Amino acid sequence: KQEVTQIPAALSVPEGENLVLNCSFTDSAIYNLQWFRQDPGKGLTSLLLIQSSQREQTSGRLNASLDKSSGRSTLYIAASQPGDSATYLCAVSGNTPLVFGKGTRLSVIA
Amino acid sequence: DAGITQSPRYKITETGRQVTLMCHQTWSHSYMFWYRQDLGHGLRLIYYSAAADITDKGEVPDGYVVSRSKTENFPLTLESATRSQTSVYFCASSNTGDADTQYFGPGTRLTVL
């Protein structure tokens, strides 16, 4: 059974800092990995999708990498801003539909 | 409005009552999903549908019923609500299933007393 773990569960950083969020998964037979953002009381918004054949994807200040063989992904956020404060979730798809991690709650302090 | 909508946004009901949560999407996406989100458990898949009249169980289907007579609608019914079904429910859709980005609705916060 696929399990997805995100560490740390919560993170607080000062504005302007570069930061890395981590995601690990137990079964490397995945189709893709997705990173989502969730604001309090809201639904999820897709940030980046990395296909299993890809190593990374970039969107603006966000860069996600995937190392399928080691079962790891990282989300790099450059020059963090208070507006980046949210919960970030990763999810993997494979032989079963999307399996989510429990998320990392990020606070960027002005 | 284009997108994916859920109704109601908030619902309070009593144990044993039947409750239906509605989900509507305007993209004509083939796939639709229902998740519940609980503290300590994260997001868990309840049911999903690959097309009209095709549904399949997810990780936590017990106590729930779904139907999909039209591509754009995917209602979730709690036949006899229990307190353990108190949760936030999210509907999502995607064009080609897990190979594609999923788009989420705003959620329904359900409280079962």
mmCIF file of N, CA and C in Angstrom, chain A residues 5-12 19-23 35-38 75 77 84-90 101-107:
data_model
loop_
_atom_site.group_PDB
_atom_site.id
_atom_site.type_symbol
_atom_site.label_atom_id
_atom_site.label_comp_id
_atom_site.label_asym_id
_atom_site.label_seq_id
_atom_site.Cartn_x
_atom_site.Cartn_y
_atom_site.Cartn_z
ATOM 1 N N THR A 5 4.663 10.519 2.994
ATOM 2 C CA THR A 5 5.029 11.211 4.221
ATOM 3 C C THR A 5 5.608 12.573 3.891
ATOM 4 N N GLN A 6 5.190 13.578 4.645
ATOM 5 C CA GLN A 6 5.735 14.922 4.458
ATOM 6 C C GLN A 6 6.349 15.403 5.773
ATOM 7 N N ILE A 7 7.571 15.836 5.664
ATOM 8 C CA ILE A 7 8.304 16.337 6.824
ATOM 9 C C ILE A 7 8.963 17.665 6.441
ATOM 10 N N PRO A 8 8.859 18.728 7.287
ATOM 11 C CA PRO A 8 8.201 18.718 8.596
ATOM 12 C C PRO A 8 6.688 18.909 8.461
ATOM 13 N N ALA A 9 5.959 18.713 9.544
ATOM 14 C CA ALA A 9 4.518 18.957 9.533
ATOM 15 C C ALA A 9 4.214 20.443 9.516
ATOM 16 N N ALA A 10 5.117 21.244 10.096
ATOM 17 C CA ALA A 10 4.937 22.695 10.116
ATOM 18 C C ALA A 10 6.303 23.363 10.029
ATOM 19 N N LEU A 11 6.296 24.552 9.420
ATOM 20 C CA LEU A 11 7.540 25.272 9.190
ATOM 21 C C LEU A 11 7.263 26.760 9.231
ATOM 22 N N SER A 12 8.113 27.495 9.944
ATOM 23 C CA SER A 12 7.968 28.942 10.016
ATOM 24 C C SER A 12 9.287 29.582 9.605
ATOM 25 N N LEU A 19 13.316 28.032 0.768
ATOM 26 C CA LEU A 19 12.996 26.901 1.616
ATOM 27 C C LEU A 19 12.675 25.656 0.780
ATOM 28 N N VAL A 20 12.767 24.517 1.450
ATOM 29 C CA VAL A 20 12.523 23.230 0.801
ATOM 30 C C VAL A 20 11.533 22.432 1.624
ATOM 31 N N LEU A 21 10.508 21.935 0.952
ATOM 32 C CA LEU A 21 9.548 21.027 1.568
ATOM 33 C C LEU A 21 9.802 19.626 1.025
ATOM 34 N N ASN A 22 9.684 18.648 1.894
ATOM 35 C CA ASN A 22 10.026 17.282 1.527
ATOM 36 C C ASN A 22 8.813 16.364 1.475
ATOM 37 N N CYS A 23 8.872 15.415 0.552
ATOM 38 C CA CYS A 23 7.821 14.417 0.384
ATOM 39 C C CYS A 23 8.490 13.085 0.070
ATOM 40 N N TRP A 35 2.101 18.429 -6.519
ATOM 41 C CA TRP A 35 2.139 19.303 -5.353
ATOM 42 C C TRP A 35 0.930 20.231 -5.412
ATOM 43 N N PHE A 36 0.259 20.350 -4.260
ATOM 44 C CA PHE A 36 -0.922 21.199 -4.129
ATOM 45 C C PHE A 36 -0.693 22.210 -3.011
ATOM 46 N N ARG A 37 -1.448 23.279 -3.092
ATOM 47 C CA ARG A 37 -1.491 24.275 -2.030
ATOM 48 C C ARG A 37 -2.922 24.343 -1.506
ATOM 49 N N GLN A 38 -3.071 24.456 -0.179
ATOM 50 C CA GLN A 38 -4.389 24.617 0.419
ATOM 51 C C GLN A 38 -4.362 25.763 1.408
ATOM 52 N N LEU A 75 9.904 20.283 -2.911
ATOM 53 C CA LEU A 75 9.350 21.513 -3.454
ATOM 54 C C LEU A 75 10.194 22.657 -2.924
ATOM 55 N N ILE A 77 10.891 26.612 -2.732
ATOM 56 C CA ILE A 77 10.249 27.919 -2.878
ATOM 57 C C ILE A 77 11.325 28.985 -2.708
ATOM 58 N N ASP A 84 2.804 33.217 0.586
ATOM 59 C CA ASP A 84 3.068 31.787 0.401
ATOM 60 C C ASP A 84 2.582 30.963 1.587
ATOM 61 N N SER A 85 2.168 31.631 2.649
ATOM 62 C CA SER A 85 1.696 30.918 3.837
ATOM 63 C C SER A 85 0.467 30.087 3.485
ATOM 64 N N ALA A 86 0.553 28.801 3.708
ATOM 65 C CA ALA A 86 -0.511 27.852 3.358
ATOM 66 C C ALA A 86 -0.028 26.466 3.749
ATOM 67 N N THR A 87 -0.879 25.485 3.522
ATOM 68 C CA THR A 87 -0.465 24.092 3.674
ATOM 69 C C THR A 87 -0.161 23.526 2.297
ATOM 70 N N TYR A 88 0.972 22.853 2.196
ATOM 71 C CA TYR A 88 1.402 22.275 0.930
ATOM 72 C C TYR A 88 1.319 20.755 1.030
ATOM 73 N N LEU A 89 0.624 20.163 0.072
ATOM 74 C CA LEU A 89 0.436 18.713 0.071
ATOM 75 C C LEU A 89 1.050 18.120 -1.187
ATOM 76 N N CYS A 90 1.650 16.968 -1.029
ATOM 77 C CA CYS A 90 2.071 16.218 -2.201
ATOM 78 C C CYS A 90 1.190 14.981 -2.311
ATOM 79 N N GLY A 101 -0.094 12.984 1.051
ATOM 80 C CA GLY A 101 0.552 13.161 2.331
ATOM 81 C C GLY A 101 -0.312 14.061 3.204
ATOM 82 N N LYS A 102 0.079 14.205 4.473
ATOM 83 C CA LYS A 102 -0.728 15.007 5.396
ATOM 84 C C LYS A 102 -0.396 16.491 5.322
ATOM 85 N N GLY A 103 0.636 16.839 4.567
ATOM 86 C CA GLY A 103 0.916 18.237 4.317
ATOM 87 C C GLY A 103 1.944 18.850 5.246
ATOM 88 N N THR A 104 2.514 19.957 4.771
ATOM 89 C CA THR A 104 3.389 20.803 5.582
ATOM 90 C C THR A 104 2.738 22.176 5.668
ATOM 91 N N ARG A 105 2.512 22.631 6.904
ATOM 92 C CA ARG A 105 1.909 23.957 7.094
ATOM 93 C C ARG A 105 3.010 25.000 7.167
ATOM 94 N N LEU A 106 3.038 25.889 6.183
ATOM 95 C CA LEU A 106 4.098 26.887 6.062
ATOM 96 C C LEU A 106 3.602 28.251 6.512
ATOM 97 N N SER A 107 4.383 28.888 7.351
ATOM 98 C CA SER A 107 4.119 30.274 7.749
ATOM 99 C C SER A 107 5.332 31.103 7.368
#
